[in-house]
CSV table of C-alpha atoms in Angstrom, one decimal:
chain,number,residue,atom,x,y,z
A,1,MET,CA,0.0,0.0,0.0
A,2,PHE,CA,2.8,2.3,0.9
A,3,LYS,CA,4.6,1.6,-2.4
A,4,PHE,CA,1.3,2.3,-4.3
A,5,LEU,CA,0.9,5.7,-2.5
A,6,SER,CA,4.5,6.6,-3.1
A,7,ARG,CA,4.1,5.8,-6.8
A,8,LEU,CA,0.8,7.7,-7.0
A,9,ALA,CA,2.5,10.7,-5.3
A,10,SER,CA,5.3,10.5,-7.8
A,11,VAL,CA,3.0,10.4,-10.7
A,12,VAL,CA,1.0,13.4,-9.4
A,13,PHE,CA,4.2,15.3,-8.8
A,14,VAL,CA,5.6,14.6,-12.3
A,15,ALA,CA,2.2,15.5,-13.9
A,16,ALA,CA,2.2,18.8,-12.0
A,17,LEU,CA,5.8,19.5,-12.9
A,18,VAL,CA,5.0,18.8,-16.6
A,19,ALA,CA,2.0,21.1,-16.5
A,20,SER,CA,4.0,23.8,-14.7
A,21,SER,CA,6.8,23.5,-17.2
A,22,ALA,CA,4.4,23.7,-20.1
A,23,PHE,CA,3.0,27.0,-18.9
A,24,ALA,CA,6.4,28.2,-17.8
A,25,ALA,CA,7.1,28.5,-21.6
A,26,TYR,CA,4.3,31.1,-21.9
A,27,PRO,CA,4.1,32.8,-24.3
A,28,GLU,CA,4.9,30.3,-26.9
A,29,ARG,CA,3.5,32.2,-29.9
A,30,PRO,CA,2.8,35.8,-31.0
A,31,LEU,CA,0.4,38.0,-29.1
A,32,THR,CA,-2.2,40.4,-30.5
A,33,LEU,CA,-2.6,43.9,-29.0
A,34,ILE,CA,-5.9,45.4,-30.0
A,35,VAL,CA,-6.3,49.2,-30.3
A,36,PRO,CA,-9.9,50.6,-30.3
A,37,TRP,CA,-8.8,53.8,-32.2
A,38,GLY,CA,-7.3,54.6,-35.5
A,39,ALA,CA,-3.7,54.5,-36.7
A,40,GLY,CA,-1.6,57.7,-36.2
A,41,GLY,CA,-3.3,59.0,-33.1
A,42,GLY,CA,-1.9,59.2,-29.5
A,43,THR,CA,-3.5,55.9,-28.5
A,44,ASP,CA,-2.1,54.1,-31.5
A,45,ALA,CA,1.4,55.6,-30.8
A,46,THR,CA,1.2,54.5,-27.2
A,47,ALA,CA,0.1,51.0,-28.1
A,48,ARG,CA,2.9,50.6,-30.6
A,49,ILE,CA,5.7,51.6,-28.2
A,50,VAL,CA,4.2,49.4,-25.5
A,51,GLY,CA,3.9,46.5,-28.0
A,52,SER,CA,7.5,46.8,-29.2
A,53,LEU,CA,8.8,46.8,-25.7
A,54,LEU,CA,6.6,43.9,-24.6
A,55,GLU,CA,8.2,41.9,-27.4
A,56,LYS,CA,11.5,42.3,-25.7
A,57,GLU,CA,10.1,41.3,-22.3
A,58,LEU,CA,8.0,38.4,-23.5
A,59,GLY,CA,10.3,37.1,-26.3
A,60,GLN,CA,7.4,36.9,-28.8
A,61,PRO,CA,6.1,39.2,-31.5
A,62,VAL,CA,3.2,41.5,-30.4
A,63,ASN,CA,1.0,42.4,-33.4
A,64,VAL,CA,-0.8,45.7,-33.0
A,65,VAL,CA,-4.3,45.7,-34.6
A,66,ASN,CA,-6.5,48.7,-34.9
A,67,ARG,CA,-10.2,47.9,-34.5
A,68,THR,CA,-12.1,51.1,-35.0
A,69,GLY,CA,-15.8,52.0,-35.2
A,70,GLY,CA,-18.8,52.7,-33.1
A,71,SER,CA,-17.1,55.5,-31.1
A,72,GLY,CA,-14.7,53.0,-29.7
A,73,VAL,CA,-17.2,50.3,-29.0
A,74,VAL,CA,-15.9,47.9,-31.8
A,75,GLY,CA,-12.4,47.8,-30.5
A,76,HIS,CA,-13.2,47.6,-26.8
A,77,ALA,CA,-15.7,44.8,-27.5
A,78,ALA,CA,-13.0,42.9,-29.5
A,79,ILE,CA,-10.7,43.0,-26.6
A,80,ALA,CA,-13.4,41.8,-24.1
A,81,GLN,CA,-14.5,39.0,-26.5
A,82,GLY,CA,-11.0,37.8,-27.2
A,83,THR,CA,-10.0,34.2,-26.3
A,84,PRO,CA,-9.0,34.3,-22.6
A,85,ASP,CA,-5.7,32.4,-23.2
A,86,GLY,CA,-3.2,35.2,-22.6
A,87,TYR,CA,-2.6,35.8,-26.3
A,88,THR,CA,-5.1,38.6,-26.8
A,89,ILE,CA,-4.5,41.9,-24.9
A,90,GLY,CA,-5.7,45.4,-25.6
A,91,LEU,CA,-5.2,49.1,-24.8
A,92,ILE,CA,-8.4,50.5,-23.4
A,93,THR,CA,-9.1,54.2,-22.9
A,94,VAL,CA,-11.1,56.5,-20.7
A,95,GLU,CA,-14.2,56.1,-23.0
A,96,ILE,CA,-14.8,52.7,-21.4
A,97,GLY,CA,-16.3,54.6,-18.5
A,98,MET,CA,-18.5,56.7,-20.8
A,99,MET,CA,-19.9,54.4,-23.5
A,100,HIS,CA,-22.2,52.4,-21.2
A,101,TRP,CA,-23.8,55.6,-19.8
A,102,GLN,CA,-24.6,56.6,-23.4
A,103,GLY,CA,-26.3,53.3,-24.1
A,104,LEU,CA,-23.7,52.3,-26.7
A,105,THR,CA,-22.6,49.1,-24.9
A,106,ASP,CA,-22.8,47.1,-21.7
A,107,LEU,CA,-19.0,47.0,-21.4
A,108,THR,CA,-17.3,48.6,-18.3
A,109,GLY,CA,-13.9,48.3,-16.8
A,110,ALA,CA,-15.1,45.2,-15.0
A,111,SER,CA,-15.4,43.5,-18.4
A,112,TYR,CA,-11.6,43.0,-18.5
A,113,THR,CA,-8.6,41.6,-16.6
A,114,PRO,CA,-6.6,44.8,-15.8
A,115,LEU,CA,-2.8,44.5,-16.3
A,116,GLY,CA,-1.8,48.1,-15.6
A,117,MET,CA,-2.5,51.7,-16.5
A,118,VAL,CA,0.4,53.3,-18.4
A,119,ASN,CA,-0.6,56.8,-19.4
A,120,ALA,CA,-2.8,59.7,-18.3
A,121,ASP,CA,-3.0,63.2,-19.8
A,122,PRO,CA,-5.1,65.5,-17.6
A,123,ALA,CA,-7.3,68.2,-19.0
A,124,GLY,CA,-6.1,71.7,-18.9
A,125,VAL,CA,-8.1,74.9,-19.2
A,126,GLN,CA,-6.8,76.7,-22.3
A,127,VAL,CA,-7.7,80.2,-23.6
A,128,ARG,CA,-6.2,82.5,-26.2
A,129,ALA,CA,-2.9,84.0,-25.2
A,130,ASP,CA,-4.3,87.5,-25.6
A,131,ALA,CA,-7.4,86.7,-23.5
A,132,PRO,CA,-7.9,89.2,-20.7
A,133,TYR,CA,-8.0,86.6,-17.9
A,134,LYS,CA,-4.8,86.5,-15.9
A,135,ASN,CA,-5.8,83.4,-14.1
A,136,LEU,CA,-8.6,80.8,-13.7
A,137,GLY,CA,-10.3,82.9,-11.1
A,138,ASP,CA,-10.8,85.7,-13.6
A,139,LEU,CA,-12.3,83.3,-16.1
A,140,LEU,CA,-14.7,81.8,-13.7
A,141,ALA,CA,-15.8,85.2,-12.5
A,142,ALA,CA,-16.5,86.2,-16.1
A,143,ILE,CA,-18.5,83.0,-16.7
A,144,LYS,CA,-20.6,83.7,-13.6
A,145,ALA,CA,-21.2,87.2,-14.7
A,146,ASN,CA,-22.1,86.2,-18.2
A,147,PRO,CA,-23.6,82.7,-18.3
A,148,GLY,CA,-23.9,81.4,-21.8
A,149,LYS,CA,-21.5,83.9,-23.3
A,150,PHE,CA,-18.4,81.8,-23.2
A,151,LYS,CA,-18.3,78.8,-25.5
A,152,ALA,CA,-16.0,75.8,-25.3
A,153,SER,CA,-14.9,73.1,-27.7
A,154,GLY,CA,-12.4,70.3,-28.3
A,155,THR,CA,-14.3,67.1,-28.9
A,156,GLY,CA,-17.8,65.9,-29.8
A,157,GLN,CA,-20.9,66.5,-27.6
A,158,GLY,CA,-20.4,64.3,-24.5
A,159,GLY,CA,-16.8,63.6,-25.3
A,160,ILE,CA,-14.0,63.5,-22.7
A,161,TRP,CA,-13.1,67.2,-22.8
A,162,HIS,CA,-16.8,68.3,-22.7
A,163,LEU,CA,-17.2,66.3,-19.5
A,164,ALA,CA,-13.9,67.8,-18.2
A,165,ILE,CA,-15.2,71.3,-18.1
A,166,ALA,CA,-18.8,70.4,-17.3
A,167,GLY,CA,-17.6,68.4,-14.3
A,168,MET,CA,-15.3,71.2,-13.2
A,169,LEU,CA,-18.2,73.7,-13.3
A,170,LYS,CA,-20.5,71.2,-11.5
A,171,ASP,CA,-17.9,70.6,-8.7
A,172,LEU,CA,-17.5,74.4,-8.3
A,173,LYS,CA,-21.3,74.7,-7.8
A,174,MET,CA,-21.7,76.4,-11.1
A,175,ASP,CA,-24.2,75.4,-13.8
A,176,PRO,CA,-22.5,73.1,-16.4
A,177,ALA,CA,-24.7,74.6,-19.1
A,178,SER,CA,-23.3,78.1,-18.3
A,179,VAL,CA,-20.5,77.3,-20.9
A,180,PRO,CA,-22.2,76.1,-24.1
A,181,TRP,CA,-20.4,73.3,-25.9
A,182,VAL,CA,-19.5,73.6,-29.5
A,183,PRO,CA,-18.8,70.1,-30.9
A,184,SER,CA,-15.7,69.5,-33.0
A,185,ASN,CA,-13.7,66.6,-34.4
A,186,GLY,CA,-11.1,66.8,-31.8
A,187,ALA,CA,-8.8,69.1,-29.8
A,188,ALA,CA,-6.8,70.4,-32.8
A,189,PRO,CA,-9.8,71.9,-34.7
A,190,GLY,CA,-11.2,73.1,-31.4
A,191,LEU,CA,-8.0,75.0,-30.6
A,192,GLN,CA,-7.8,76.4,-34.1
A,193,ASP,CA,-11.4,77.7,-33.7
A,194,MET,CA,-10.4,79.3,-30.4
A,195,VAL,CA,-7.4,81.0,-31.9
A,196,ALA,CA,-9.7,82.3,-34.7
A,197,GLY,CA,-12.1,83.7,-32.1
A,198,GLY,CA,-14.9,81.1,-32.6
A,199,VAL,CA,-14.8,79.8,-29.0
A,200,GLU,CA,-13.2,81.1,-25.8
A,201,ILE,CA,-12.1,77.9,-24.0
A,202,VAL,CA,-10.7,74.5,-25.0
A,203,PRO,CA,-10.3,72.1,-22.0
A,204,CYS,CA,-8.1,69.5,-23.7
A,205,SER,CA,-4.9,67.9,-22.5
A,206,LEU,CA,-1.7,69.9,-22.5
A,207,PRO,CA,0.1,67.7,-25.1
A,208,GLU,CA,-2.7,68.5,-27.5
A,209,ALA,CA,-2.3,72.2,-27.0
A,210,ARG,CA,1.5,72.1,-26.9
A,211,SER,CA,2.3,73.4,-30.3
A,212,LEU,CA,0.1,76.5,-29.9
A,213,ILE,CA,1.2,77.1,-26.3
A,214,ASP,CA,4.8,77.0,-27.5
A,215,ALA,CA,3.9,79.3,-30.4
A,216,GLY,CA,2.6,81.8,-28.0
A,217,LYS,CA,-1.0,81.6,-29.3
A,218,VAL,CA,-2.6,79.8,-26.4
A,219,LYS,CA,-2.1,79.8,-22.6
A,220,SER,CA,-3.2,77.3,-20.0
A,221,LEU,CA,-4.8,78.6,-16.8
A,222,ALA,CA,-5.0,75.3,-14.8
A,223,ILE,CA,-4.7,71.6,-15.0
A,224,MET,CA,-7.4,69.2,-13.7
A,225,ASP,CA,-5.0,67.0,-11.7
A,226,PRO,CA,-3.6,67.0,-8.2
A,227,ARG,CA,0.0,67.2,-9.5
A,228,PRO,CA,1.6,69.8,-11.8
A,229,ALA,CA,2.2,68.7,-15.3
A,230,GLY,CA,5.6,67.5,-16.3
A,231,LEU,CA,5.2,69.3,-19.6
A,232,TYR,CA,4.4,72.7,-18.1
A,233,PRO,CA,5.1,72.5,-14.3
A,234,ASN,CA,4.3,76.2,-13.8
A,235,VAL,CA,0.6,75.7,-14.8
A,236,PRO,CA,-1.3,75.6,-11.4
A,237,THR,CA,-3.6,72.8,-10.5
A,238,LEU,CA,-7.3,73.2,-10.1
A,239,LYS,CA,-6.9,72.1,-6.4
A,240,GLN,CA,-4.4,74.9,-5.8
A,241,LEU,CA,-6.6,77.6,-7.3
A,242,THR,CA,-10.1,76.6,-6.2
A,243,GLY,CA,-9.8,73.8,-3.6
A,244,SER,CA,-11.7,71.5,-6.0
A,245,ASP,CA,-10.8,67.9,-6.1
A,246,TRP,CA,-12.2,67.4,-9.6
A,247,THR,CA,-9.8,65.6,-11.9
A,248,MET,CA,-10.2,64.5,-15.5
A,249,ALA,CA,-7.7,62.9,-17.8
A,250,ALA,CA,-7.6,60.9,-21.0
A,251,TRP,CA,-6.0,57.7,-19.8
A,252,ARG,CA,-4.9,54.5,-21.3
A,253,GLY,CA,-4.3,51.0,-19.8
A,254,ILE,CA,-3.4,47.5,-20.8
A,255,VAL,CA,-6.0,44.8,-20.2
A,256,ALA,CA,-6.8,41.2,-21.3
A,257,PRO,CA,-10.2,39.4,-21.6
A,258,LYS,CA,-11.6,38.2,-18.3
A,259,GLY,CA,-10.7,34.7,-17.2
A,260,ILE,CA,-7.1,34.4,-18.5
A,261,PRO,CA,-4.9,31.9,-16.6
A,262,ALA,CA,-3.3,33.4,-13.5
A,263,GLU,CA,0.1,32.6,-14.7
A,264,ALA,CA,-0.4,34.6,-17.9
A,265,ARG,CA,-2.0,37.4,-16.0
A,266,ASP,CA,0.9,37.7,-13.6
A,267,ARG,CA,3.5,37.4,-16.4
A,268,LEU,CA,1.8,40.1,-18.5
A,269,ALA,CA,1.3,42.4,-15.6
A,270,ALA,CA,5.0,42.1,-14.6
A,271,ALA,CA,6.0,42.8,-18.3
A,272,VAL,CA,3.7,45.9,-18.5
A,273,LYS,CA,5.4,47.2,-15.3
A,274,LYS,CA,8.9,46.7,-16.8
A,275,VAL,CA,7.8,48.4,-20.0
A,276,TYR,CA,6.5,51.4,-18.0
A,277,ASP,CA,9.7,51.6,-16.0
A,278,SER,CA,11.9,51.4,-19.0
A,279,LYS,CA,13.9,54.4,-20.2
A,280,GLU,CA,12.7,53.8,-23.8
A,281,TYR,CA,9.1,54.2,-22.8
A,282,LYS,CA,9.7,57.3,-20.7
A,283,ASP,CA,11.8,58.9,-23.4
A,284,PHE,CA,9.2,58.1,-26.1
A,285,MET,CA,6.3,59.5,-24.1
A,286,SER,CA,8.2,62.6,-23.0
A,287,SER,CA,9.2,63.4,-26.6
A,288,ARG,CA,5.5,63.6,-27.5
A,289,GLY,CA,4.5,65.4,-24.3
A,290,PHE,CA,2.4,62.4,-23.1
A,291,GLY,CA,2.0,61.9,-19.4
A,292,VAL,CA,3.2,58.7,-17.7
A,293,THR,CA,1.1,57.4,-14.9
A,294,TYR,CA,1.2,53.8,-13.7
A,295,LEU,CA,-1.4,51.9,-11.7
A,296,PRO,CA,-0.9,48.2,-10.9
A,297,PRO,CA,-3.8,45.8,-11.7
A,298,ASP,CA,-5.8,46.1,-8.5
A,299,GLU,CA,-5.5,49.9,-8.3
A,300,PHE,CA,-6.3,50.2,-12.0
A,301,ALA,CA,-9.5,48.2,-11.4
A,302,LYS,CA,-10.6,50.5,-8.5
A,303,PHE,CA,-9.6,53.6,-10.6
A,304,MET,CA,-11.9,52.5,-13.4
A,305,VAL,CA,-14.9,52.1,-11.0
A,306,LYS,CA,-14.4,55.6,-9.7
A,307,SER,CA,-13.8,57.0,-13.2
A,308,SER,CA,-17.1,55.5,-14.4
A,309,ALA,CA,-19.0,56.9,-11.5
A,310,ASP,CA,-17.6,60.4,-11.9
A,311,LEU,CA,-18.2,60.4,-15.6
A,312,GLY,CA,-21.8,59.1,-15.1
A,313,ALA,CA,-22.6,61.9,-12.6
A,314,THR,CA,-21.3,64.5,-15.0
A,315,MET,CA,-23.1,63.1,-18.0
A,316,LYS,CA,-26.3,63.1,-16.1
A,317,ALA,CA,-25.7,66.7,-15.2
A,318,VAL,CA,-25.4,67.7,-18.9
A,319,GLY,CA,-28.3,65.4,-19.9
A,320,ILE,CA,-26.5,62.9,-22.1
A,321,VAL,CA,-27.1,59.7,-20.1
A,322,LYS,CA,-29.4,57.2,-21.9
């Protein structure tokens, strides 16, 4: 009996060792990194530098695939619906906390296995360089005195930068509708419209406004983040100026479908952290003015829950929740 049990234990041990060794080889084939937005944009650029550095960490090719459409729904759905074997990952964006409020999808941050947040570009409050406001307080006073006069732009109706200024006003006990929103196809056309005098405010990220700030055509009055921006450290924070804790940023993070093996999850999460910590990644992001912010998987998951709640409250305030 003792010999039988010893042999059985040996068989079990060998089987476990073989299984462990088999997965220790992960990944054994190329990975796919899905991007929900088009080639050439900031999200695509971030995905491609992350993908190229993951290749070095994992020892396998990482193929970046752009899956666009449906205001981000198509790509985000493709990531969530991927085979949960560790070979499909994706770069999700702040819109995952917005789309379900708009009735576009049932997807939320909880639809994924979080591997790490790698980037966040907080909203700034940009005005023309020759605007008469010396600081954010001057601008807010002018808005209070003339509700409806000052228009803002920088994305579509209900987009991330629309919610940035609406949420800021709401948090400051001001009517979000006191600054009418003029929809645009992005920050660049919104900024050009502002420089031309069509609107007064563009609450986009500082990297998006960088060229016009450096050209002396635009100035930033505040940043919606508790920390000063690395790109322009002299721009005060909203907290410093008003006491408001409101924050808003366009963020990006690496995820996988739910239910991937724990070994794959841990290996991928560790690889994402190494990529984030690398000089190559920091230099690439810095050269483009992109912010670098890291959250490990558990904190990233909690962050997405709060982000969704904050976005939902703001979207309700401006009447775009369905």
